[in-house]
PDB file of C-alpha atoms in Angstrom:
ATOM      1  CA  ILE A  10      87.010 106.575 102.911  1.00  0.00           C
ATOM      2  CA  LEU A  11      90.675 107.648 102.656  1.00  0.00           C
ATOM      3  CA  ARG A  12      91.952 104.154 103.440  1.00  0.00           C
ATOM      4  CA  GLU A  13      89.961 102.670 100.565  1.00  0.00           C
ATOM      5  CA  THR A  14      91.034 105.444  98.198  1.00  0.00           C
ATOM      6  CA  LEU A  15      94.687 104.901  99.060  1.00  0.00           C
ATOM      7  CA  ARG A  16      94.398 101.156  98.545  1.00  0.00           C
ATOM      8  CA  LYS A  17      92.812 101.680  95.142  1.00  0.00           C
ATOM      9  CA  ARG A  18      95.418 104.253  94.072  1.00  0.00           C
ATOM     10  CA  GLY A  19      98.339 101.984  94.928  1.00  0.00           C
ATOM     11  CA  VAL A  20     101.865 102.102  96.175  1.00  0.00           C
ATOM     12  CA  ARG A  21     102.950 105.137  94.144  1.00  0.00           C
ATOM     13  CA  VAL A  22     100.577 107.421  96.012  1.00  0.00           C
ATOM     14  CA  ILE A  23     101.610 105.925  99.333  1.00  0.00           C
ATOM     15  CA  THR A  24     105.323 106.337  98.648  1.00  0.00           C
ATOM     16  CA  GLY A  25     104.635 109.763  97.159  1.00  0.00           C
ATOM     17  CA  LEU A  26     102.899 110.839 100.352  1.00  0.00           C
ATOM     18  CA  GLY A  27     105.888 109.628 102.340  1.00  0.00           C
ATOM     19  CA  LYS A  28     108.286 111.645 100.194  1.00  0.00           C
ATOM     20  CA  TYR A  29     106.005 114.659 100.361  1.00  0.00           C
ATOM     21  CA  PHE A  30     105.778 114.570 104.169  1.00  0.00           C
ATOM     22  CA  ARG A  31     109.549 114.094 104.525  1.00  0.00           C
ATOM     23  CA  HIS A  32     110.113 117.027 102.156  1.00  0.00           C
ATOM     24  CA  ILE A  33     107.887 119.426 104.099  1.00  0.00           C
ATOM     25  CA  ASP A  34     109.237 118.217 107.467  1.00  0.00           C
ATOM     26  CA  LYS A  35     111.959 120.862 107.663  1.00  0.00           C
ATOM     27  CA  ASN A  36     112.847 120.182 111.307  1.00  0.00           C
ATOM     28  CA  ARG A  37     112.804 116.391 110.710  1.00  0.00           C
ATOM     29  CA  ASN A  38     110.598 115.562 113.672  1.00  0.00           C
ATOM     30  CA  GLY A  39     108.338 113.149 111.764  1.00  0.00           C
ATOM     31  CA  PHE A  40     105.136 115.122 112.296  1.00  0.00           C
ATOM     32  CA  PHE A  41     102.769 116.956 109.976  1.00  0.00           C
ATOM     33  CA  SER A  42     100.121 119.566 110.717  1.00  0.00           C
ATOM     34  CA  GLN A  43      96.482 119.693 109.692  1.00  0.00           C
ATOM     35  CA  ALA A  44      97.337 122.263 106.994  1.00  0.00           C
ATOM     36  CA  ASP A  45     100.159 120.015 105.714  1.00  0.00           C
ATOM     37  CA  PHE A  46      97.767 117.074 105.566  1.00  0.00           C
ATOM     38  CA  LYS A  47      95.094 119.053 103.751  1.00  0.00           C
ATOM     39  CA  GLU A  48      97.663 120.272 101.213  1.00  0.00           C
ATOM     40  CA  ALA A  49      99.014 116.741 100.696  1.00  0.00           C
ATOM     41  CA  LEU A  50      95.530 115.477  99.933  1.00  0.00           C
ATOM     42  CA  LYS A  51      95.160 118.212  97.307  1.00  0.00           C
ATOM     43  CA  VAL A  52      98.576 117.519  95.769  1.00  0.00           C
ATOM     44  CA  PHE A  53      97.754 113.819  95.393  1.00  0.00           C
ATOM     45  CA  HIS A  54      94.160 114.446  94.257  1.00  0.00           C
ATOM     46  CA  LEU A  55      92.688 112.670  97.283  1.00  0.00           C
ATOM     47  CA  GLU A  56      89.580 114.783  97.716  1.00  0.00           C
ATOM     48  CA  ILE A  57      87.419 114.004 100.715  1.00  0.00           C
ATOM     49  CA  PRO A  58      84.457 116.053 101.988  1.00  0.00           C
ATOM     50  CA  GLU A  59      85.319 118.684 104.615  1.00  0.00           C
ATOM     51  CA  GLY A  60      83.234 116.969 107.297  1.00  0.00           C
ATOM     52  CA  ASP A  61      84.988 113.670 106.654  1.00  0.00           C
ATOM     53  CA  PHE A  62      88.348 115.450 106.724  1.00  0.00           C
ATOM     54  CA  GLU A  63      87.588 116.967 110.137  1.00  0.00           C
ATOM     55  CA  SER A  64      86.479 113.582 111.487  1.00  0.00           C
ATOM     56  CA  LEU A  65      89.600 111.914 110.094  1.00  0.00           C
ATOM     57  CA  TRP A  66      91.844 114.560 111.618  1.00  0.00           C
ATOM     58  CA  LEU A  67      90.208 114.093 115.029  1.00  0.00           C
ATOM     59  CA  ILE A  68      90.917 110.360 114.806  1.00  0.00           C
ATOM     60  CA  LEU A  69      94.518 110.820 113.644  1.00  0.00           C
ATOM     61  CA  ASP A  70      95.284 113.581 116.170  1.00  0.00           C
ATOM     62  CA  ASP A  71      94.054 111.655 119.197  1.00  0.00           C
ATOM     63  CA  SER A  72      96.467 113.523 121.502  1.00  0.00           C
ATOM     64  CA  LYS A  73      94.953 116.876 120.371  1.00  0.00           C
ATOM     65  CA  SER A  74      98.459 118.221 119.710  1.00  0.00           C
ATOM     66  CA  ASP A  75      97.568 119.669 116.274  1.00  0.00           C
ATOM     67  CA  LYS A  76     100.140 117.373 114.669  1.00  0.00           C
ATOM     68  CA  VAL A  77     100.265 113.753 113.570  1.00  0.00           C
ATOM     69  CA  ASP A  78     103.222 111.400 113.471  1.00  0.00           C
ATOM     70  CA  TYR A  79     103.749 110.083 109.921  1.00  0.00           C
ATOM     71  CA  GLY A  80     104.454 106.575 111.219  1.00  0.00           C
ATOM     72  CA  GLU A  81     101.197 106.588 113.165  1.00  0.00           C
ATOM     73  CA  PHE A  82      99.396 107.791 110.057  1.00  0.00           C
ATOM     74  CA  THR A  83     100.710 104.926 107.938  1.00  0.00           C
ATOM     75  CA  ARG A  84      99.818 102.377 110.619  1.00  0.00           C
ATOM     76  CA  ALA A  85      96.317 103.829 110.858  1.00  0.00           C
ATOM     77  CA  MET A  86      95.883 103.658 107.095  1.00  0.00           C
ATOM     78  CA  PHE A  87      97.570 100.340 106.332  1.00  0.00           C
ATOM     79  CA  GLY A  88      97.859  98.423 109.593  1.00  0.00           C
ATOM     80  CA  GLU A  89     100.933  96.813 111.067  1.00  0.00           C
ATOM     81  CA  MET A  90     103.535  95.191 108.851  1.00  0.00           C
ATOM     82  CA  ASN A  91     103.704  91.419 108.724  1.00  0.00           C
ATOM     83  CA  GLU A  92     106.779  89.653 110.138  1.00  0.00           C
ATOM     84  CA  TYR A  93     108.423  89.208 106.733  1.00  0.00           C
ATOM     85  CA  ARG A  94     108.239  92.933 105.994  1.00  0.00           C
ATOM     86  CA  LYS A  95     109.426  93.836 109.509  1.00  0.00           C
ATOM     87  CA  ALA A  96     112.487  91.588 109.102  1.00  0.00           C
ATOM     88  CA  PHE A  97     113.197  93.116 105.690  1.00  0.00           C
ATOM     89  CA  VAL A  98     112.946  96.670 107.066  1.00  0.00           C
ATOM     90  CA  ARG A  99     115.314  95.761 109.919  1.00  0.00           C
ATOM     91  CA  LYS A 100     117.865  94.428 107.399  1.00  0.00           C
ATOM     92  CA  VAL A 101     117.586  97.503 105.192  1.00  0.00           C
ATOM     93  CA  SER A 102     117.802  99.824 108.215  1.00  0.00           C
ATOM     94  CA  PHE A 103     120.925  98.034 109.439  1.00  0.00           C
ATOM     95  CA  ALA A 104     122.528  98.324 106.003  1.00  0.00           C
ATOM     96  CA  TYR A 105     121.593 102.002 105.764  1.00  0.00           C
ATOM     97  CA  MET A 106     123.056 102.736 109.194  1.00  0.00           C
ATOM     98  CA  LYS A 107     126.328 101.161 108.012  1.00  0.00           C
ATOM     99  CA  LEU A 108     126.333 103.390 104.916  1.00  0.00           C
ATOM    100  CA  ASP A 109     125.266 106.560 106.744  1.00  0.00           C
ATOM    101  CA  PHE A 110     128.075 106.409 109.278  1.00  0.00           C
ATOM    102  CA  ASN A 111     128.043 110.228 109.675  1.00  0.00           C
ATOM    103  CA  LYS A 112     124.299 110.118 110.597  1.00  0.00           C
ATOM    104  CA  THR A 113     123.426 112.820 108.067  1.00  0.00           C
ATOM    105  CA  GLY A 114     120.260 111.164 106.764  1.00  0.00           C
ATOM    106  CA  SER A 115     121.633 110.797 103.245  1.00  0.00           C
ATOM    107  CA  VAL A 116     124.344 108.697 101.663  1.00  0.00           C
ATOM    108  CA  PRO A 117     126.496 110.133  98.856  1.00  0.00           C
ATOM    109  CA  MET A 118     127.233 107.850  95.917  1.00  0.00           C
ATOM    110  CA  ILE A 119     130.929 107.921  96.761  1.00  0.00           C
ATOM    111  CA  ASP A 120     130.194 106.273 100.126  1.00  0.00           C
ATOM    112  CA  ILE A 121     128.051 103.615  98.464  1.00  0.00           C
ATOM    113  CA  ARG A 122     130.879 102.861  96.031  1.00  0.00           C
ATOM    114  CA  LYS A 123     133.218 102.280  98.991  1.00  0.00           C
ATOM    115  CA  CYS A 124     130.941  99.589 100.406  1.00  0.00           C
ATOM    116  CA  TYR A 125     129.358  97.971  97.356  1.00  0.00           C
ATOM    117  CA  CYS A 126     130.767  96.164  94.369  1.00  0.00           C
ATOM    118  CA  ALA A 127     128.285  95.257  91.615  1.00  0.00           C
ATOM    119  CA  LYS A 128     130.604  92.708  89.964  1.00  0.00           C
TER     120      LYS A 128
END
């Protein structure tokens, strides 16, 4: 049910969920809790019946750790990326690693200006 809803709602909801989960992930471990997931569904108006929610959570949390890896969640919802997208992500990741040489997780505009010329 959620997979179909997400596909109908489009890429903005998907990217919004990603931003939301990264924002609430204060310790940056890439996981979200059942409460976080329930709140995210509310924030993005993705209502699903409580019984379906519980079933979905049991599927997502197959290790019974009371947390779900965001990457695993996206793969469960959308499947694996095709080879073209994987190659593109590798290129972008490589470029980002070059820009984020301090490994802070963000790149200030001043650092981008040092490495990029729009002319």
